Tab-separated table of C-alpha atoms in Angstrom:
chain	number	residue	atom	x	y	z
A	1	MET	CA	-8.858	-27.062	-20.361
A	2	LYS	CA	-8.325	-24.608	-17.490
A	3	ALA	CA	-5.015	-23.466	-18.986
A	4	ILE	CA	-6.700	-22.716	-22.327
A	5	LYS	CA	-9.439	-20.727	-20.576
A	6	LEU	CA	-6.874	-18.675	-18.627
A	7	PHE	CA	-4.872	-18.023	-21.794
A	8	ILE	CA	-8.004	-16.723	-23.526
A	9	VAL	CA	-8.722	-14.472	-20.521
A	10	PHE	CA	-5.133	-13.209	-20.601
A	11	ILE	CA	-5.297	-12.424	-24.328
A	12	ARG	CA	-8.645	-10.653	-23.856
A	13	HIS	CA	-7.180	-8.397	-21.144
A	14	LEU	CA	-4.092	-7.690	-23.233
A	15	TYR	CA	-6.211	-6.880	-26.299
A	16	HIS	CA	-8.281	-4.340	-24.342
A	17	LEU	CA	-5.103	-2.764	-22.945
A	18	ILE	CA	-3.504	-2.455	-26.378
A	19	ARG	CA	-6.603	-0.744	-27.824
A	20	PHE	CA	-7.068	1.343	-24.665
A	21	LYS	CA	-5.169	4.378	-26.009
A	22	THR	CA	-7.464	4.495	-29.061
A	23	LEU	CA	-10.573	5.039	-26.900
A	24	SER	CA	-12.032	8.436	-26.148
A	25	ASP	CA	-12.850	9.431	-22.579
A	26	GLU	CA	-16.549	8.978	-23.361
A	27	GLN	CA	-15.931	5.455	-24.686
A	28	ILE	CA	-13.979	4.609	-21.530
A	29	ARG	CA	-16.838	5.918	-19.405
A	30	ARG	CA	-19.347	3.778	-21.334
A	31	GLU	CA	-17.110	0.742	-20.868
A	32	GLN	CA	-16.933	1.403	-17.129
A	33	PHE	CA	-20.719	1.745	-16.882
A	34	LYS	CA	-21.181	-1.538	-18.729
A	35	LYS	CA	-18.825	-3.341	-16.340
A	36	LEU	CA	-20.428	-1.731	-13.271
A	37	LYS	CA	-23.965	-2.528	-14.405
A	38	ASN	CA	-23.057	-6.142	-15.045
A	39	LEU	CA	-21.387	-6.474	-11.653
A	40	ILE	CA	-24.196	-4.764	-9.718
A	41	ASP	CA	-26.871	-6.962	-11.322
A	42	PHE	CA	-24.807	-10.053	-10.518
A	43	ALA	CA	-24.203	-9.067	-6.884
A	44	TRP	CA	-27.899	-8.343	-6.347
A	45	ASN	CA	-28.894	-11.744	-7.696
A	46	HIS	CA	-26.180	-13.922	-6.169
A	47	ILE	CA	-24.466	-12.375	-3.136
A	48	PRO	CA	-26.405	-12.406	0.180
A	49	PHE	CA	-24.266	-9.677	1.743
A	50	TYR	CA	-25.040	-7.110	-0.950
A	51	GLN	CA	-28.727	-8.094	-1.122
A	52	GLU	CA	-29.084	-7.369	2.576
A	53	LEU	CA	-26.940	-4.207	2.645
A	54	TRP	CA	-28.517	-2.612	-0.408
A	55	GLY	CA	-32.043	-3.587	0.616
A	56	LYS	CA	-31.638	-1.769	3.935
A	57	ALA	CA	-30.296	1.296	2.094
A	58	GLY	CA	-33.211	1.327	-0.355
A	59	PHE	CA	-31.043	0.552	-3.379
A	60	ASN	CA	-31.669	-1.945	-6.174
A	61	PRO	CA	-30.087	-2.311	-9.640
A	62	SER	CA	-33.031	-0.672	-11.430
A	63	LEU	CA	-31.872	2.648	-9.895
A	64	PHE	CA	-28.447	2.384	-11.539
A	65	LYS	CA	-29.101	4.199	-14.831
A	66	SER	CA	-25.874	6.161	-15.254
A	67	ILE	CA	-22.375	5.936	-13.867
A	68	ASP	CA	-23.095	8.828	-11.489
A	69	ASP	CA	-25.780	6.697	-9.792
A	70	ILE	CA	-22.998	4.769	-8.076
A	71	SER	CA	-23.354	7.349	-5.286
A	72	LEU	CA	-26.676	5.652	-4.412
A	73	ILE	CA	-24.826	2.502	-3.361
A	74	PRO	CA	-23.612	2.374	0.264
A	75	CYS	CA	-19.863	2.042	0.769
A	76	ILE	CA	-18.302	-0.904	2.543
A	77	ASP	CA	-15.231	-0.847	4.790
A	78	LYS	CA	-12.703	-3.312	6.136
A	79	ASN	CA	-14.735	-4.016	9.278
A	80	MET	CA	-17.765	-4.969	7.190
A	81	VAL	CA	-15.655	-7.320	5.076
A	82	ARG	CA	-14.055	-8.762	8.208
A	83	GLU	CA	-17.447	-9.537	9.749
A	84	ASN	CA	-19.256	-10.711	6.598
A	85	TYR	CA	-16.691	-12.283	4.278
A	86	GLU	CA	-18.399	-15.682	4.268
A	87	LYS	CA	-21.604	-14.004	3.009
A	88	MET	CA	-19.723	-12.176	0.244
A	89	VAL	CA	-19.086	-15.310	-1.816
A	90	PRO	CA	-21.726	-15.731	-4.589
A	91	ASP	CA	-24.279	-18.481	-3.969
A	92	ASN	CA	-23.528	-20.002	-7.395
A	93	TYR	CA	-19.759	-20.173	-6.946
A	94	HIS	CA	-17.812	-23.220	-5.762
A	95	LYS	CA	-15.784	-22.082	-2.765
A	96	SER	CA	-13.337	-24.904	-3.448
A	97	LYS	CA	-11.949	-22.761	-6.300
A	98	LEU	CA	-11.083	-19.966	-3.873
A	99	THR	CA	-8.169	-19.280	-1.539
A	100	LEU	CA	-8.665	-17.575	1.815
A	101	VAL	CA	-6.398	-14.522	2.122
A	102	THR	CA	-5.562	-12.719	5.369
A	103	THR	CA	-4.211	-9.195	5.154
A	104	GLY	CA	-3.761	-6.071	7.248
A	105	GLY	CA	-1.984	-7.648	10.192
A	106	THR	CA	0.795	-5.030	10.246
A	107	THR	CA	-1.531	-2.031	10.271
A	108	GLY	CA	-4.596	-3.209	12.111
A	109	VAL	CA	-6.830	-6.175	12.878
A	110	PRO	CA	-6.342	-8.857	10.178
A	111	MET	CA	-9.055	-9.074	7.506
A	112	ASN	CA	-10.087	-12.210	5.640
A	113	PHE	CA	-11.408	-12.424	2.099
A	114	TYR	CA	-11.442	-14.941	-0.733
A	115	ILE	CA	-9.619	-14.796	-4.037
A	116	ASN	CA	-9.436	-16.938	-7.160
A	117	LYS	CA	-5.671	-16.889	-7.513
A	118	LEU	CA	-5.497	-18.056	-11.112
A	119	ASP	CA	-8.080	-15.574	-12.387
A	120	ALA	CA	-6.592	-12.695	-10.391
A	121	GLN	CA	-3.001	-13.464	-11.338
A	122	THR	CA	-3.908	-13.818	-15.025
A	123	LYS	CA	-5.427	-10.330	-15.059
A	124	GLU	CA	-2.578	-8.912	-12.988
A	125	PHE	CA	0.042	-10.379	-15.306
A	126	ALA	CA	-1.607	-8.844	-18.384
A	127	PHE	CA	-1.710	-5.385	-16.780
A	128	GLN	CA	1.879	-5.711	-15.554
A	129	LEU	CA	3.171	-6.731	-18.986
A	130	TRP	CA	1.422	-3.779	-20.591
A	131	ARG	CA	2.652	-1.279	-18.001
A	132	ASN	CA	6.200	-2.597	-17.803
A	133	TYR	CA	6.824	-2.649	-21.539
A	134	CYS	CA	4.568	0.095	-22.926
A	135	MET	CA	4.998	2.619	-20.117
A	136	TRP	CA	8.348	1.835	-18.470
A	137	GLY	CA	10.352	-0.011	-21.141
A	138	TYR	CA	10.880	-3.062	-18.952
A	139	LYS	CA	10.697	-6.345	-20.878
A	140	GLN	CA	9.426	-8.748	-18.237
A	141	CYS	CA	11.066	-12.190	-18.200
A	142	LEU	CA	13.709	-10.949	-20.675
A	143	ASP	CA	15.480	-8.078	-18.930
A	144	LYS	CA	17.683	-8.959	-15.979
A	145	VAL	CA	16.120	-7.812	-12.713
A	146	VAL	CA	17.222	-7.892	-9.076
A	147	ILE	CA	14.383	-8.451	-6.604
A	148	LEU	CA	15.059	-6.927	-3.175
A	149	ARG	CA	11.866	-7.498	-1.227
A	150	GLY	CA	10.678	-9.738	1.610
A	151	ASN	CA	11.880	-12.958	0.021
A	152	ARG	CA	13.089	-15.794	2.194
A	153	ILE	CA	16.329	-17.595	1.345
A	154	SER	CA	16.941	-21.131	2.612
A	155	PRO	CA	18.871	-21.440	5.907
A	156	GLN	CA	21.425	-23.632	4.130
A	157	LEU	CA	22.350	-20.792	1.764
A	158	ILE	CA	22.307	-18.193	4.536
A	159	GLY	CA	24.700	-20.395	6.510
A	160	LYS	CA	27.118	-20.131	3.589
A	161	HIS	CA	26.671	-16.319	3.466
A	162	ILE	CA	24.658	-16.585	0.257
A	163	PHE	CA	21.705	-14.229	0.515
A	164	TRP	CA	20.190	-14.724	-2.930
A	165	GLN	CA	18.899	-17.287	-5.365
A	166	LYS	CA	18.043	-17.437	-9.071
A	167	GLY	CA	14.456	-16.661	-10.027
A	168	ARG	CA	12.405	-19.377	-11.667
A	169	LEU	CA	9.807	-17.340	-13.559
A	170	GLU	CA	11.835	-14.220	-14.338
A	171	ASN	CA	15.408	-13.529	-15.379
A	172	ALA	CA	15.930	-12.493	-11.786
A	173	LEU	CA	18.361	-12.521	-8.901
A	174	ILE	CA	16.154	-12.756	-5.798
A	175	CYS	CA	17.822	-11.232	-2.738
A	176	SER	CA	16.712	-11.309	0.871
A	177	SER	CA	15.950	-7.867	2.302
A	178	PHE	CA	16.295	-9.308	5.820
A	179	HIS	CA	20.078	-9.730	5.670
A	180	LEU	CA	21.070	-6.471	3.979
A	181	THR	CA	23.297	-5.093	6.735
A	182	GLU	CA	26.621	-3.281	7.071
A	183	GLN	CA	28.305	-6.648	7.613
A	184	ASN	CA	26.867	-8.226	4.440
A	185	TYR	CA	26.751	-5.103	2.271
A	186	ASN	CA	29.796	-5.828	0.084
A	187	SER	CA	28.539	-9.328	-0.702
A	188	TYR	CA	25.207	-7.901	-1.864
A	189	LEU	CA	26.694	-5.116	-3.974
A	190	ASN	CA	29.318	-7.322	-5.625
A	191	LYS	CA	26.705	-9.929	-6.530
A	192	ILE	CA	24.317	-7.307	-7.926
A	193	ARG	CA	27.079	-5.714	-10.003
A	194	ALA	CA	28.138	-9.101	-11.383
A	195	PHE	CA	24.523	-9.906	-12.317
A	196	LYS	CA	24.268	-6.656	-14.382
A	197	PRO	CA	20.564	-5.938	-13.836
A	198	ARG	CA	18.576	-3.527	-15.999
A	199	PHE	CA	16.012	-2.967	-13.235
A	200	ILE	CA	15.704	-3.547	-9.491
A	201	LYS	CA	12.329	-4.399	-7.940
A	202	ALA	CA	12.397	-3.416	-4.281
A	203	TYR	CA	10.587	-2.146	-1.260
A	204	PRO	CA	11.369	1.596	-1.049
A	205	SER	CA	12.871	1.013	2.386
A	206	SER	CA	15.151	-1.739	1.030
A	207	ILE	CA	16.525	0.226	-1.920
A	208	ALA	CA	16.966	3.271	0.353
A	209	LEU	CA	19.031	1.149	2.741
A	210	LEU	CA	21.208	-0.141	-0.099
A	211	CYS	CA	21.733	3.399	-1.400
A	212	SER	CA	22.545	4.695	2.098
A	213	LEU	CA	25.284	2.095	2.414
A	214	MET	CA	26.573	2.840	-1.088
A	215	LYS	CA	26.709	6.554	-0.280
A	216	LYS	CA	28.513	5.905	2.984
A	217	HIS	CA	31.166	3.784	1.272
A	218	GLY	CA	31.462	6.077	-1.728
A	219	ASP	CA	30.544	3.349	-4.198
A	220	ALA	CA	29.784	4.170	-7.841
A	221	LYS	CA	26.437	3.561	-9.502
A	222	ILE	CA	25.502	0.265	-11.183
A	223	GLU	CA	26.209	0.992	-14.844
A	224	THR	CA	23.615	-1.343	-16.381
A	225	LEU	CA	20.730	-0.041	-14.250
A	226	GLN	CA	17.818	1.735	-15.977
A	227	GLY	CA	15.306	2.102	-13.140
A	228	ILE	CA	13.977	1.016	-9.741
A	229	ILE	CA	10.461	-0.454	-9.546
A	230	CYS	CA	8.897	0.003	-6.106
A	231	SER	CA	5.623	-1.107	-4.526
A	232	SER	CA	4.000	-2.183	-1.238
A	233	GLU	CA	5.176	0.898	0.702
A	234	ASN	CA	4.878	4.651	0.400
A	235	VAL	CA	7.697	6.173	-1.637
A	236	TYR	CA	8.987	9.302	0.100
A	237	ASP	CA	10.696	12.233	-1.585
A	238	TRP	CA	13.921	11.664	0.329
A	239	GLN	CA	14.048	8.105	-1.041
A	240	ARG	CA	13.599	9.330	-4.621
A	241	LYS	CA	16.371	11.910	-4.126
A	242	LEU	CA	18.704	9.377	-2.544
A	243	VAL	CA	18.210	6.832	-5.347
A	244	LYS	CA	18.749	9.517	-7.982
A	245	GLU	CA	21.895	10.746	-6.228
A	246	VAL	CA	23.476	7.317	-5.731
A	247	LEU	CA	22.228	5.233	-8.667
A	248	ASP	CA	21.364	8.036	-11.121
A	249	VAL	CA	18.003	6.445	-12.013
A	250	GLU	CA	14.378	7.155	-11.115
A	251	ILE	CA	12.049	5.209	-8.844
A	252	LEU	CA	9.057	3.866	-10.787
A	253	SER	CA	6.251	3.100	-8.373
A	254	PHE	CA	2.816	1.530	-8.591
A	255	TYR	CA	-0.085	1.068	-6.242
A	256	GLY	CA	-2.295	-1.949	-5.670
A	257	HIS	CA	-3.838	-4.163	-3.005
A	258	SER	CA	-4.032	-7.816	-2.080
A	259	GLU	CA	-7.781	-7.415	-2.706
A	260	LYS	CA	-7.015	-6.851	-6.433
A	261	ALA	CA	-9.576	-4.043	-6.517
A	262	VAL	CA	-7.350	-1.122	-7.551
A	263	TRP	CA	-4.315	-0.644	-9.788
A	264	ALA	CA	-2.341	2.515	-10.503
A	265	PHE	CA	1.110	3.332	-11.832
A	266	GLN	CA	3.470	6.264	-11.951
A	267	ASN	CA	4.032	8.190	-15.182
A	268	SER	CA	7.098	10.208	-16.204
A	269	GLN	CA	5.807	13.242	-14.241
A	270	GLN	CA	5.559	11.065	-11.107
A	271	LYS	CA	1.756	11.308	-11.124
A	272	LEU	CA	-0.165	8.184	-10.132
A	273	LEU	CA	-2.601	7.097	-12.858
A	274	PHE	CA	-5.517	4.864	-11.823
A	275	HIS	CA	-6.284	2.560	-14.728
A	276	PRO	CA	-9.986	2.892	-15.615
A	277	LEU	CA	-10.287	-0.608	-17.103
A	278	TYR	CA	-8.911	-2.380	-14.025
A	279	SER	CA	-11.514	-1.042	-11.574
A	280	TYR	CA	-13.739	1.966	-10.945
A	281	THR	CA	-12.007	4.487	-8.680
A	282	GLU	CA	-13.560	7.311	-6.682
A	283	PHE	CA	-11.918	10.041	-4.604
A	284	LEU	CA	-14.238	10.812	-1.668
A	285	ASN	CA	-14.180	13.020	1.430
A	286	LYS	CA	-15.254	11.934	4.919
A	287	ASN	CA	-18.910	12.569	3.976
A	288	PHE	CA	-18.567	10.249	0.953
A	289	GLN	CA	-18.816	13.152	-1.481
A	290	THR	CA	-16.727	13.217	-4.651
A	291	ILE	CA	-13.600	15.397	-4.546
A	292	GLU	CA	-12.326	16.783	-7.829
A	293	ALA	CA	-10.381	19.868	-6.703
A	294	VAL	CA	-6.675	19.458	-7.428
A	295	GLY	CA	-4.571	19.409	-4.261
A	296	GLU	CA	-7.352	18.248	-1.942
A	297	ILE	CA	-6.942	15.148	0.207
A	298	ALA	CA	-9.329	12.266	-0.535
A	299	GLN	CA	-9.843	8.632	0.354
A	300	VAL	CA	-9.514	6.083	-2.461
A	301	VAL	CA	-12.768	4.128	-2.923
A	302	VAL	CA	-12.831	1.314	-5.478
A	303	THR	CA	-15.100	-1.173	-7.215
A	304	SER	CA	-13.445	-4.233	-8.684
A	305	PHE	CA	-13.987	-5.302	-12.312
A	306	ASP	CA	-13.812	-8.826	-13.738
A	307	ASN	CA	-14.374	-10.360	-10.292
A	308	LYS	CA	-17.481	-12.457	-9.766
A	309	TYR	CA	-16.028	-14.645	-7.046
A	310	PHE	CA	-15.667	-11.960	-4.315
A	311	PRO	CA	-16.400	-8.472	-5.674
A	312	PHE	CA	-15.537	-5.349	-3.702
A	313	ILE	CA	-18.186	-2.716	-4.484
A	314	ARG	CA	-17.536	0.855	-3.276
A	315	TYR	CA	-14.806	-0.384	-0.974
A	316	LEU	CA	-13.187	2.157	1.350
A	317	THR	CA	-9.481	1.375	1.067
A	318	SER	CA	-8.412	3.569	4.031
A	319	ASP	CA	-5.752	4.996	1.701
A	320	TYR	CA	-5.544	8.745	1.147
A	321	VAL	CA	-4.184	10.654	-1.849
A	322	GLU	CA	-3.609	14.211	-2.943
A	323	VAL	CA	-5.962	14.659	-5.904
A	324	GLY	CA	-4.291	15.429	-9.217
A	325	GLU	CA	-5.567	16.813	-12.512
A	326	SER	CA	-7.252	14.318	-14.851
A	327	ILE	CA	-5.478	13.598	-18.137
A	328	LEU	CA	-6.518	11.941	-21.389
A	329	HIS	CA	-7.662	8.336	-20.766
A	330	TYR	CA	-7.188	8.657	-16.993
A	331	PRO	CA	-10.097	10.323	-15.143
A	332	LYS	CA	-8.482	9.653	-11.752
A	333	VAL	CA	-4.965	10.907	-11.109
A	334	ALA	CA	-3.187	11.402	-7.787
A	335	ASN	CA	-0.253	13.727	-7.216
A	336	ARG	CA	0.908	11.403	-4.454
A	337	ILE	CA	-0.157	8.824	-1.926
A	338	ILE	CA	-0.579	10.467	1.467
A	339	GLY	CA	-0.860	7.258	3.473
A	340	ARG	CA	-3.193	4.867	5.164
A	341	GLU	CA	-5.913	5.856	7.575
A	342	GLN	CA	-3.860	4.286	10.353
A	343	GLU	CA	-1.030	6.693	9.465
A	344	PHE	CA	-2.333	9.585	11.539
A	345	VAL	CA	-0.903	11.100	14.697
A	346	TYR	CA	-2.721	13.006	17.442
A	347	ASP	CA	-1.595	16.455	18.621
A	348	LYS	CA	-1.937	17.923	22.139
A	349	ASN	CA	-5.558	18.861	21.404
A	350	SER	CA	-6.363	15.306	20.220
A	351	ASN	CA	-6.657	16.506	16.625
A	352	LYS	CA	-6.056	13.818	14.021
A	353	VAL	CA	-3.102	14.947	11.877
A	354	ILE	CA	-2.083	13.289	8.610
A	355	PHE	CA	1.281	11.572	8.987
A	356	THR	CA	2.975	13.088	5.958
A	357	CYS	CA	6.229	14.989	5.319
A	358	SER	CA	7.583	12.784	8.109
A	359	ASP	CA	10.793	12.224	6.174
A	360	GLU	CA	11.635	15.921	5.675
A	361	LEU	CA	13.308	16.045	9.076
A	362	LEU	CA	16.010	13.727	7.740
A	363	TRP	CA	16.749	15.404	4.415
A	364	GLY	CA	20.440	16.199	4.228
A	365	ILE	CA	21.206	14.258	7.430
A	366	ASP	CA	24.022	11.733	6.945
A	367	GLY	CA	24.275	8.427	8.728
A	368	VAL	CA	20.583	7.516	9.149
A	369	ILE	CA	20.051	3.855	8.252
A	370	ALA	CA	16.383	3.579	9.257
A	371	TYR	CA	13.801	5.577	11.171
A	372	GLN	CA	10.497	4.971	12.918
A	373	TYR	CA	8.012	7.228	14.689
A	374	ARG	CA	6.254	5.922	17.777
A	375	GLN	CA	3.273	7.492	19.507
A	376	GLN	CA	2.215	6.248	22.911
A	377	GLU	CA	0.648	9.477	24.207
A	378	VAL	CA	-1.508	12.215	22.681
A	379	GLY	CA	0.684	15.157	21.624
A	380	LYS	CA	3.976	13.296	21.983
A	381	LEU	CA	6.071	11.707	19.207
A	382	ILE	CA	9.275	9.712	19.544
A	383	LEU	CA	11.491	9.551	16.447
A	384	CYS	CA	13.686	6.447	16.694
A	385	LEU	CA	16.836	6.495	14.560
A	386	GLN	CA	19.126	3.639	13.627
A	387	VAL	CA	22.400	5.317	12.632
A	388	ASN	CA	26.007	4.643	11.711
A	389	GLU	CA	29.212	6.507	12.543
A	390	GLN	CA	28.493	9.244	9.952
A	391	PHE	CA	25.657	10.521	12.123
A	392	THR	CA	26.663	13.350	14.454
A	393	ILE	CA	25.030	14.548	17.679
A	394	PRO	CA	24.485	18.129	16.363
A	395	SER	CA	22.183	16.592	13.745
A	396	ILE	CA	19.643	15.916	16.505
A	397	GLU	CA	19.161	19.639	17.107
A	398	LYS	CA	18.717	20.203	13.366
A	399	ILE	CA	16.103	17.433	13.201
A	400	LEU	CA	14.207	18.858	16.176
A	401	GLY	CA	14.297	22.346	14.659
A	402	ILE	CA	12.716	21.180	11.399
A	403	GLY	CA	10.310	18.989	13.352
A	404	LYS	CA	8.793	21.978	15.132
A	405	SER	CA	7.589	23.413	11.816
A	406	ILE	CA	6.083	20.100	10.673
A	407	PHE	CA	4.647	18.656	13.879
A	408	VAL	CA	2.936	21.705	15.387
A	409	ASP	CA	1.405	21.150	18.854
A	410	PHE	CA	3.586	18.088	19.451
A	411	ASP	CA	6.447	17.320	21.784
A	412	LEU	CA	9.048	15.614	19.585
A	413	LEU	CA	11.856	13.498	21.022
A	414	VAL	CA	14.719	11.829	19.140
A	415	GLU	CA	15.954	8.472	20.379
A	416	ILE	CA	18.970	6.623	18.975
A	417	VAL	CA	18.353	2.855	18.886
A	418	ASP	CA	20.567	-0.082	18.005
A	419	TYR	CA	18.099	-1.666	15.592
A	420	ILE	CA	14.691	-1.006	14.041
A	421	PRO	CA	13.067	-4.366	13.293
A	422	LYS	CA	11.391	-5.148	9.981
A	423	THR	CA	7.981	-6.749	9.601
A	424	SER	CA	7.573	-10.417	8.687
A	425	ASN	CA	7.448	-9.270	5.038
A	426	GLY	CA	10.811	-7.545	5.284
A	427	LYS	CA	9.467	-3.960	5.357
A	428	PHE	CA	10.135	-1.074	7.712
A	429	ARG	CA	7.158	0.405	9.514
A	430	TYR	CA	7.554	4.180	9.657
A	431	LEU	CA	4.881	4.693	12.310
A	432	ILE	CA	3.881	2.644	15.346
A	433	GLN	CA	0.571	4.119	16.450
A	434	ASN	CA	-0.592	2.869	19.859
A	435	ILE	CA	-3.396	5.343	20.476
A	436	LYS	CA	-6.821	3.790	19.938
């Protein structure tokens, strides 16, 4: 019975996505208002947290008469969720259907929230199928794909120098990103070539590492490859250039959260399109005012749709974007992801500076395997580099010279290290910020 219900939900999502391109912007806006109104009424009637928060702010659902009235609703942040997550479950919902999720441990204090995995995954799968096939030409479950992310391979296989396994749900070769090293590189590349993938799904840091090793060894591109699909980390310009140079394909990136409250994907112009039927997205400044000017920096604030088990309403994601120009069907477009709120550094005057363009120092520098900035003191940055024999000492002076134009009012030091560790998920952290 549950399987039939989920299948109906899946088909409903897919139907709306297929007809999405036939809707006018005004029809999309009316659809968003309908979903928001329904969610706000539900939260007011069934969720103690929102009843209390909105009551103190003088808001009630009768005030929500147009989509612009969403500005009357107070925003919530990660600290509020962390402290009140038990009160954010509806009083008419069986908590036994929910799974407790903990996230944010690598960038801050962990945050708990609940999710209905089956409902969330059903919606996610419908949106992924639509995006992959209609927008990127990737036939999920049919096309061969290599997955190079934070997957764990059994110790028995690792002991035999086998760093991969066959995927169960996709036509996939699942590789461990933890063991992609100079020593194991040839084994990885030979296996990937033999598999003949059409796409590679990877952390940006993982595919950049593979391409760095391929460039070092002068290896040719993978002939069957059509594209690289990246998520879970920022994609930097140097990574896009490196992938294009070595593999002769583009990085296709998308943006989402464990909270399942926002979903965006990259188009052919490398703009990030926030899908208006997945959730309601706002771009706000520090005073919670809407930003529409192209090129301005804004925080992404989202309200989840189709979620009556733990809705996020005007949720401050702590992610910042450069605002792009709206296009047909997509009222919210970002030129690029700037980074998380935690990804700021502090100059000698204690000014908070966005941690962006951090990779430009390394453009054109050979031999860099991985890098990481560390800040222990105000106004001082240490750039740690893990390098191979292609890296030369004169490159340090070049890096410092470029760094002076990017990190103004900072003392920048370069430190060569033997190894930059990955997180438990197999990612590189590009900034360790230890200033509170």
